[in-house]
Amino acid sequence: MTIQGPIRPQPFSLIGKPATRIDGAAKVTGRAIYPSDESVPHAANAYLITSSVARGRVVGFDLSETRAVPGFLDFLSHENVASEAKPPKQMAGGETTTTLESDRVWHDGQIIGVVVADSFEAAREAAFKVHVRTEAETPAATFGSPGAEEEPREDEQKEDFAVGDAAAAFATAEVTVDAWYDTPTQHHNPIELFTTTCAWNGGQLTIWEPSQFVYGLRGNVAQQLGIDPESVRVVSKFVGGAFGAKGGATARTAWIAIAARRLGRPVKLVATRDQGFTIATYRAETRHHLRLGADAEGRLTSLIHEGWEVTSRPSYYNVSGTESTARMYAAPNILTRVNIVHADRSTPGFMRAPPEQPYMFPLECAMDELAVTLGVDPIELRRRNEPARDPVTGLAFSSRNLMACFDAGAAQFGWKRRDPRPGSMRDGDWLIGLGCASAAYASNIAGSTARVILRPDGEAQVKLAGHDVGTGAYTVVAITAADRLGLALEKVRVEMGDTELPPASLAAGSSHTASITHAVTRACDALTAQIAAAATASNAGPFAGHDPDRLSLRDGFLVGPDGTREPLADAVGRISAGALEAYAENVPDGLPLDAIGTLYQGQLPILRGQKRKDVTAYSYGAHFVEVRIHRRTCEIRVPRMLGAFAAGTIVNPLTARSQFMGGMIWGLGSALLEKTEIDARAARYTNDNIAEYQIAVNADVGEVEVMMLPEADDAVNPLGIKGIGEIGIVGVNAAIANAVFHATGRRVRRLPIRIEDLL
Ligand code: MOS
């Protein structure tokens, strides 16, 4: 049966209790098969040829040495297969950079050819022997490069705001901050590489590829190849890190599918680490002009945020985090604008908290600068600017516990021991700095479906094409089903990550848990309702004449409000000798009714928390960090971090804590370490490996404390879930920059902050 009914109210039994991962043993014993590990019999191996120029065209290939390599099987380029696929669609932001469809080179490292051979080694050797002739033009690398083209963002998905007269209010403000900030290019660097294996069976294509959205990948590849989505299956049961990099489709998949079709044999691609820097997406560098005007008490009178983002030539991809910074504080006059700068680069894409991570940095630094100017504690400054309603739309917040996060975090962190004077706190040769910043991330929700099967012996199976990108989603689904069906967690099996299963949406944008658990709950409640209806309609049995709506499943029994109970097997057996099954769809209010249909097509029905018509829905948090900076070497250490978050119901506090920690640690790396360096002459990345692209390792991380504040908010999801995937990283960069200022009196407005900024 298909369900779209209300969710039955009931107290949680397992939701909110810490549980270890149900897939933990499979992962540590190697039984968990990641798509890259999939061993498809008789698969040939592909190796990508990528462009060594950033702008120009491919004139031709000399393959004489290539063809002589033992095991060489095939070579694909625009010369022989251009007509077989269209470029992939970008999930957000218009056209993406094409690859094999023409001789045009849009960016350094673009895929321009694919070699296929009997083994990986042979494919690699043959690829190294391809002589490529190109015509190169001078590329524009980034902001300020000759030839880079700036234009105001035009994107129907995104808005600029003009509330009141921000320019006039800024001009007459008693106190102002007027500053420029920069955030760098960054790459996700998931440990599992960008791999793809394709196999055809007649007209049926199976793709094994790590993905945050198997239905999306299916739809996109089908569209590229001009085939029916029903004839494509995507399998991605585990994902070895994604962070946004595996949310959309890249060009590689269709080309590997074509290679497999030409050869009549499965083909596996394992792109190298450095190729991953250019064949998938990245976080583009951003620049910001932030102006705050305030009265003498620090109440904001004007907030003006203008951003610039780099993108590729054909794309208008942008993240436009001004949609969040504009609604952060109670400014009566607000002006935002976002510009995009086209350069000879690949198209950027989602990377953890895509809009808020770069855009909250300038706002949260500027708030700290305002606090310093006014001589007001930065937490107090935020309290004075706490908005009663969304300052842009006037809508109520579904819930907003930002100050509760600051208060709880400050008490735990020992904020009141902070001497506000910069450079005043020391420990021998180490300057101590304490900084804080706000975190916010929209509570997004998407359509999803789920199928739940309940056996009379009290075992349940949950099936949906959700995704566990390492976050613990299998366990969260199992907890939800076990909670709703009154079963022990061990009694629930979960299948995800396969388009053979009912569709679910993208595991991204902090939307996945709130979306999929909603569908799972509906299916479980439908089963409960069916069992209760049969029990109360029956003349035999203990529930004759009872109200079915007041019965629930608990501990393997059907239970009434007066304590009457009946074993689950008997209650199920009344309906069927075998298993019961329910299929439920969840289409959140505000999404079109065909949301599930579009999901089947691989499109993304998602309702962003700041785009709702009824409320503005966000999760909030407060970050606290302690930095220690050596007086002579200016080495920056971060011995303590604390994040306090109010993000609705936390389904599994154990994995949630890990996820918050992961975000916070990534925030540390983002503030102090991570930057993809660009050779501006060649528009080429120079540290395209994880030896030189620095990410935070254990030695960089001290104490990390996570506080999860209880919060009730059922506007986003009937279970009260608001989503936690992204918010952990948001604002950490600003908290660290603010702490660096507190330690040294140096205001660094360009990330990452390095020793040379403090010498
Ligand atoms: Mo996250 S960047 O939405 O995968």
Tab-separated table of C-alpha atoms in Angstrom, residues 124-379:
chain	number	residue	atom	x	y	z
A	124	ARG	CA	48.237	3.518	-17.713
A	125	GLU	CA	51.271	2.717	-19.866
A	126	ALA	CA	49.259	3.105	-23.058
A	127	ALA	CA	47.858	6.406	-21.781
A	128	PHE	CA	51.345	7.727	-21.058
A	129	LYS	CA	52.247	6.957	-24.687
A	130	VAL	CA	49.445	9.023	-26.184
A	131	HIS	CA	50.943	12.120	-27.803
A	132	VAL	CA	48.395	14.906	-27.721
A	133	ARG	CA	48.628	17.920	-29.991
A	134	THR	CA	46.816	20.963	-28.659
A	135	GLU	CA	46.412	24.595	-29.545
A	136	ALA	CA	46.754	26.601	-26.365
A	137	GLU	CA	45.420	30.044	-25.573
A	138	THR	CA	46.334	32.097	-22.535
A	139	PRO	CA	44.015	31.068	-19.701
A	140	ALA	CA	42.460	33.196	-16.967
A	141	ALA	CA	43.015	31.432	-13.652
A	142	THR	CA	41.064	33.295	-11.016
A	143	PHE	CA	39.944	36.682	-9.691
A	144	GLY	CA	41.880	39.479	-11.318
A	145	SER	CA	43.396	37.348	-14.082
A	146	PRO	CA	43.325	39.072	-17.471
A	147	GLY	CA	40.421	37.580	-19.390
A	148	ALA	CA	38.358	36.615	-16.340
A	149	GLU	CA	34.807	37.856	-16.864
A	150	GLU	CA	32.731	39.195	-13.982
A	151	GLU	CA	28.960	39.471	-14.106
A	152	PRO	CA	26.141	39.828	-11.588
A	153	ARG	CA	24.714	36.425	-10.704
A	154	GLU	CA	21.532	35.594	-12.605
A	155	ASP	CA	20.020	32.449	-11.154
A	156	GLU	CA	16.334	31.871	-10.636
A	157	GLN	CA	17.115	29.636	-7.653
A	158	LYS	CA	18.922	32.372	-5.750
A	159	GLU	CA	17.934	35.792	-4.462
A	160	ASP	CA	19.612	39.054	-3.635
A	161	PHE	CA	17.964	41.163	-0.941
A	162	ALA	CA	17.338	44.863	-0.484
A	163	VAL	CA	15.512	45.573	2.766
A	164	GLY	CA	15.182	49.262	3.697
A	165	ASP	CA	18.004	51.562	2.625
A	166	ALA	CA	21.202	49.855	3.703
A	167	ALA	CA	23.563	52.305	1.998
A	168	ALA	CA	22.004	55.336	3.706
A	169	ALA	CA	21.890	53.566	7.063
A	170	PHE	CA	25.545	52.578	6.708
A	171	ALA	CA	26.530	56.149	5.807
A	172	THR	CA	24.915	57.505	8.957
A	173	ALA	CA	25.793	54.663	11.348
A	174	GLU	CA	27.545	55.596	14.595
A	175	VAL	CA	29.935	52.626	14.353
A	176	THR	CA	30.948	50.756	11.224
A	177	VAL	CA	32.991	47.826	9.986
A	178	ASP	CA	34.000	47.920	6.322
A	179	ALA	CA	36.296	45.086	5.281
A	180	TRP	CA	37.228	42.593	2.558
A	181	TYR	CA	37.654	38.871	3.123
A	182	ASP	CA	38.935	35.957	1.015
A	183	THR	CA	38.372	32.225	1.150
A	184	PRO	CA	40.496	29.814	-0.907
A	185	THR	CA	39.919	27.094	-3.456
A	186	GLN	CA	39.428	23.769	-1.710
A	187	HIS	CA	38.999	20.162	-2.769
A	188	HIS	CA	37.022	17.465	-0.966
A	189	ASN	CA	39.703	14.757	-1.237
A	190	PRO	CA	37.485	11.842	-0.228
A	191	ILE	CA	39.612	8.794	0.496
A	192	GLU	CA	37.598	6.686	-1.968
A	193	LEU	CA	38.711	7.935	-5.363
A	194	PHE	CA	36.436	8.900	-8.252
A	195	THR	CA	35.894	5.449	-9.675
A	196	THR	CA	33.322	4.036	-12.059
A	197	THR	CA	32.652	0.533	-13.274
A	198	CYS	CA	30.116	-0.039	-16.057
A	199	ALA	CA	28.697	-3.289	-17.395
A	200	TRP	CA	26.072	-3.848	-20.094
A	201	ASN	CA	23.759	-6.794	-20.241
A	202	GLY	CA	21.859	-6.373	-23.492
A	203	GLY	CA	20.406	-2.896	-23.239
A	204	GLN	CA	20.719	-2.833	-19.450
A	205	LEU	CA	23.537	-0.790	-17.959
A	206	THR	CA	24.802	-1.309	-14.398
A	207	ILE	CA	27.027	1.362	-12.865
A	208	TRP	CA	29.021	0.891	-9.677
A	209	GLU	CA	30.113	4.319	-8.576
A	210	PRO	CA	30.338	6.016	-5.171
A	211	SER	CA	27.366	8.354	-5.112
A	212	GLN	CA	25.358	10.582	-2.799
A	213	PHE	CA	22.349	10.288	-5.116
A	214	VAL	CA	21.958	7.044	-7.033
A	215	TYR	CA	18.664	8.068	-8.675
A	216	GLY	CA	20.227	11.367	-9.683
A	217	LEU	CA	23.201	9.642	-11.257
A	218	ARG	CA	20.894	7.196	-13.016
A	219	GLY	CA	18.770	9.980	-14.466
A	220	ASN	CA	21.749	12.032	-15.513
A	221	VAL	CA	23.610	9.206	-17.236
A	222	ALA	CA	20.422	8.065	-18.989
A	223	GLN	CA	19.901	11.582	-20.270
A	224	GLN	CA	23.514	11.842	-21.441
A	225	LEU	CA	23.329	8.544	-23.305
A	226	GLY	CA	19.790	9.142	-24.560
A	227	ILE	CA	18.422	5.965	-23.007
A	228	ASP	CA	15.509	5.146	-20.692
A	229	PRO	CA	16.401	5.636	-16.988
A	230	GLU	CA	14.696	2.299	-16.334
A	231	SER	CA	17.473	0.600	-18.267
A	232	VAL	CA	20.154	1.955	-15.925
A	233	ARG	CA	20.972	0.628	-12.461
A	234	VAL	CA	23.312	2.474	-10.109
A	235	VAL	CA	24.825	0.662	-7.126
A	236	SER	CA	26.558	2.502	-4.296
A	237	LYS	CA	26.038	0.673	-1.023
A	238	PHE	CA	28.870	2.346	0.848
A	239	VAL	CA	30.730	5.527	0.084
A	240	GLY	CA	34.272	6.214	1.194
A	241	GLY	CA	33.840	9.938	1.706
A	242	ALA	CA	31.898	12.327	-0.485
A	243	PHE	CA	31.332	15.733	1.146
A	244	GLY	CA	29.438	16.972	-1.914
A	245	ALA	CA	31.948	15.671	-4.474
A	246	LYS	CA	29.766	12.669	-5.273
A	247	GLY	CA	26.396	14.416	-5.272
A	248	GLY	CA	26.144	15.187	-8.950
A	249	ALA	CA	27.161	13.403	-12.120
A	250	THR	CA	30.587	13.982	-13.612
A	251	ALA	CA	31.530	13.478	-17.243
A	252	ARG	CA	33.458	10.293	-16.569
A	253	THR	CA	30.508	7.968	-16.081
A	254	ALA	CA	28.958	8.227	-19.532
A	255	TRP	CA	32.357	7.762	-21.171
A	256	ILE	CA	33.081	4.598	-19.225
A	257	ALA	CA	29.598	3.353	-20.159
A	258	ILE	CA	30.381	4.032	-23.825
A	259	ALA	CA	33.748	2.324	-23.508
A	260	ALA	CA	32.046	-0.759	-22.067
A	261	ARG	CA	29.439	-0.767	-24.827
A	262	ARG	CA	32.064	-0.500	-27.587
A	263	LEU	CA	34.107	-3.268	-26.093
A	264	GLY	CA	31.213	-5.572	-25.190
A	265	ARG	CA	32.908	-6.022	-21.846
A	266	PRO	CA	32.714	-4.322	-18.417
A	267	VAL	CA	35.133	-1.431	-17.940
A	268	LYS	CA	36.488	-0.117	-14.662
A	269	LEU	CA	37.974	3.319	-14.141
A	270	VAL	CA	39.988	4.318	-11.106
A	271	ALA	CA	40.879	7.956	-11.653
A	272	THR	CA	44.062	8.987	-9.904
A	273	ARG	CA	44.176	11.329	-6.916
A	274	ASP	CA	45.461	14.238	-9.026
A	275	GLN	CA	42.864	13.646	-11.737
A	276	GLY	CA	40.230	13.882	-9.005
A	277	PHE	CA	41.175	17.526	-8.583
A	278	THR	CA	39.951	18.362	-12.096
A	279	ILE	CA	37.416	15.716	-13.175
A	280	ALA	CA	35.108	16.308	-10.205
A	281	THR	CA	33.971	19.480	-8.461
A	282	TYR	CA	35.578	21.665	-5.821
A	283	ARG	CA	34.867	24.645	-3.585
A	284	ALA	CA	35.664	27.752	-5.567
A	285	GLU	CA	37.529	30.665	-4.078
A	286	THR	CA	35.327	33.538	-2.877
A	287	ARG	CA	35.828	37.183	-2.060
A	288	HIS	CA	33.598	39.351	0.115
A	289	HIS	CA	32.978	42.988	0.874
A	290	LEU	CA	31.197	43.175	4.210
A	291	ARG	CA	29.866	46.361	5.730
A	292	LEU	CA	28.137	46.585	9.103
A	293	GLY	CA	26.650	49.747	10.557
A	294	ALA	CA	25.506	49.899	14.178
A	295	ASP	CA	24.368	52.296	16.847
A	296	ALA	CA	26.502	53.007	19.917
A	297	GLU	CA	25.017	50.002	21.747
A	298	GLY	CA	25.938	47.702	18.881
A	299	ARG	CA	22.467	47.240	17.448
A	300	LEU	CA	22.890	46.739	13.727
A	301	THR	CA	21.389	49.421	11.533
A	302	SER	CA	22.839	48.161	8.244
A	303	LEU	CA	24.203	44.898	6.845
A	304	ILE	CA	25.715	44.950	3.354
A	305	HIS	CA	27.268	41.770	2.019
A	306	GLU	CA	28.632	41.539	-1.507
A	307	GLY	CA	30.250	38.305	-2.659
A	308	TRP	CA	32.279	37.146	-5.650
A	309	GLU	CA	32.678	33.523	-6.675
A	310	VAL	CA	34.753	31.868	-9.365
A	311	THR	CA	33.141	29.477	-11.804
A	312	SER	CA	33.868	27.944	-15.185
A	313	ARG	CA	33.272	29.660	-18.531
A	314	PRO	CA	29.904	28.072	-19.385
A	315	SER	CA	28.491	27.595	-15.880
A	316	TYR	CA	26.820	30.065	-13.570
A	317	TYR	CA	27.261	27.749	-10.587
A	318	ASN	CA	27.218	29.799	-7.399
A	319	VAL	CA	26.537	29.165	-3.728
A	320	SER	CA	25.272	32.615	-2.735
A	321	GLY	CA	25.553	32.317	1.014
A	322	THR	CA	24.106	35.806	1.383
A	323	GLU	CA	20.748	34.028	1.586
A	324	SER	CA	21.874	32.964	5.050
A	325	THR	CA	24.004	35.909	6.166
A	326	ALA	CA	21.144	38.322	5.377
A	327	ARG	CA	18.841	36.541	7.825
A	328	MET	CA	21.345	36.016	10.608
A	329	TYR	CA	20.861	39.200	12.656
A	330	ALA	CA	18.189	41.819	13.281
A	331	ALA	CA	19.412	44.445	10.836
A	332	PRO	CA	16.566	46.683	9.639
A	333	ASN	CA	18.445	47.559	6.449
A	334	ILE	CA	19.982	44.781	4.393
A	335	LEU	CA	21.612	44.722	0.994
A	336	THR	CA	23.195	41.680	-0.638
A	337	ARG	CA	24.692	41.030	-4.012
A	338	VAL	CA	26.579	38.111	-5.524
A	339	ASN	CA	28.771	38.233	-8.598
A	340	ILE	CA	30.289	35.390	-10.505
A	341	VAL	CA	33.647	35.451	-12.213
A	342	HIS	CA	34.138	33.140	-15.189
A	343	ALA	CA	37.625	31.751	-15.552
A	344	ASP	CA	39.244	28.877	-17.453
A	345	ARG	CA	38.497	26.420	-14.695
A	346	SER	CA	36.353	23.353	-14.229
A	347	THR	CA	32.874	23.875	-12.839
A	348	PRO	CA	32.805	24.019	-9.036
A	349	GLY	CA	30.150	22.253	-7.001
A	350	PHE	CA	28.816	21.388	-3.584
A	351	MET	CA	31.395	21.081	-0.826
A	352	ARG	CA	30.412	20.712	2.800
A	353	ALA	CA	28.062	23.596	3.755
A	354	PRO	CA	28.562	25.051	0.281
A	355	PRO	CA	27.085	28.526	0.902
A	356	GLU	CA	27.555	29.027	4.617
A	357	GLN	CA	31.137	27.860	5.051
A	358	PRO	CA	32.609	30.660	2.896
A	359	TYR	CA	29.935	33.312	3.487
A	360	MET	CA	29.564	33.121	7.256
A	361	PHE	CA	33.320	33.682	7.566
A	362	PRO	CA	33.187	37.407	6.693
A	363	LEU	CA	30.007	38.041	8.657
A	364	GLU	CA	31.210	36.307	11.795
A	365	CYS	CA	34.603	38.000	11.603
A	366	ALA	CA	32.941	41.379	11.027
A	367	MET	CA	30.700	40.854	14.057
A	368	ASP	CA	33.834	40.204	16.102
A	369	GLU	CA	35.444	43.339	14.683
A	370	LEU	CA	32.336	45.316	15.604
A	371	ALA	CA	32.446	43.895	19.129
A	372	VAL	CA	36.093	44.947	19.471
A	373	THR	CA	35.338	48.447	18.160
A	374	LEU	CA	32.469	48.834	20.622
A	375	GLY	CA	34.217	47.159	23.544
A	376	VAL	CA	31.301	44.741	23.861
A	377	ASP	CA	31.621	41.018	24.437
A	378	PRO	CA	31.039	39.245	21.085
A	379	ILE	CA	28.374	36.986	22.580
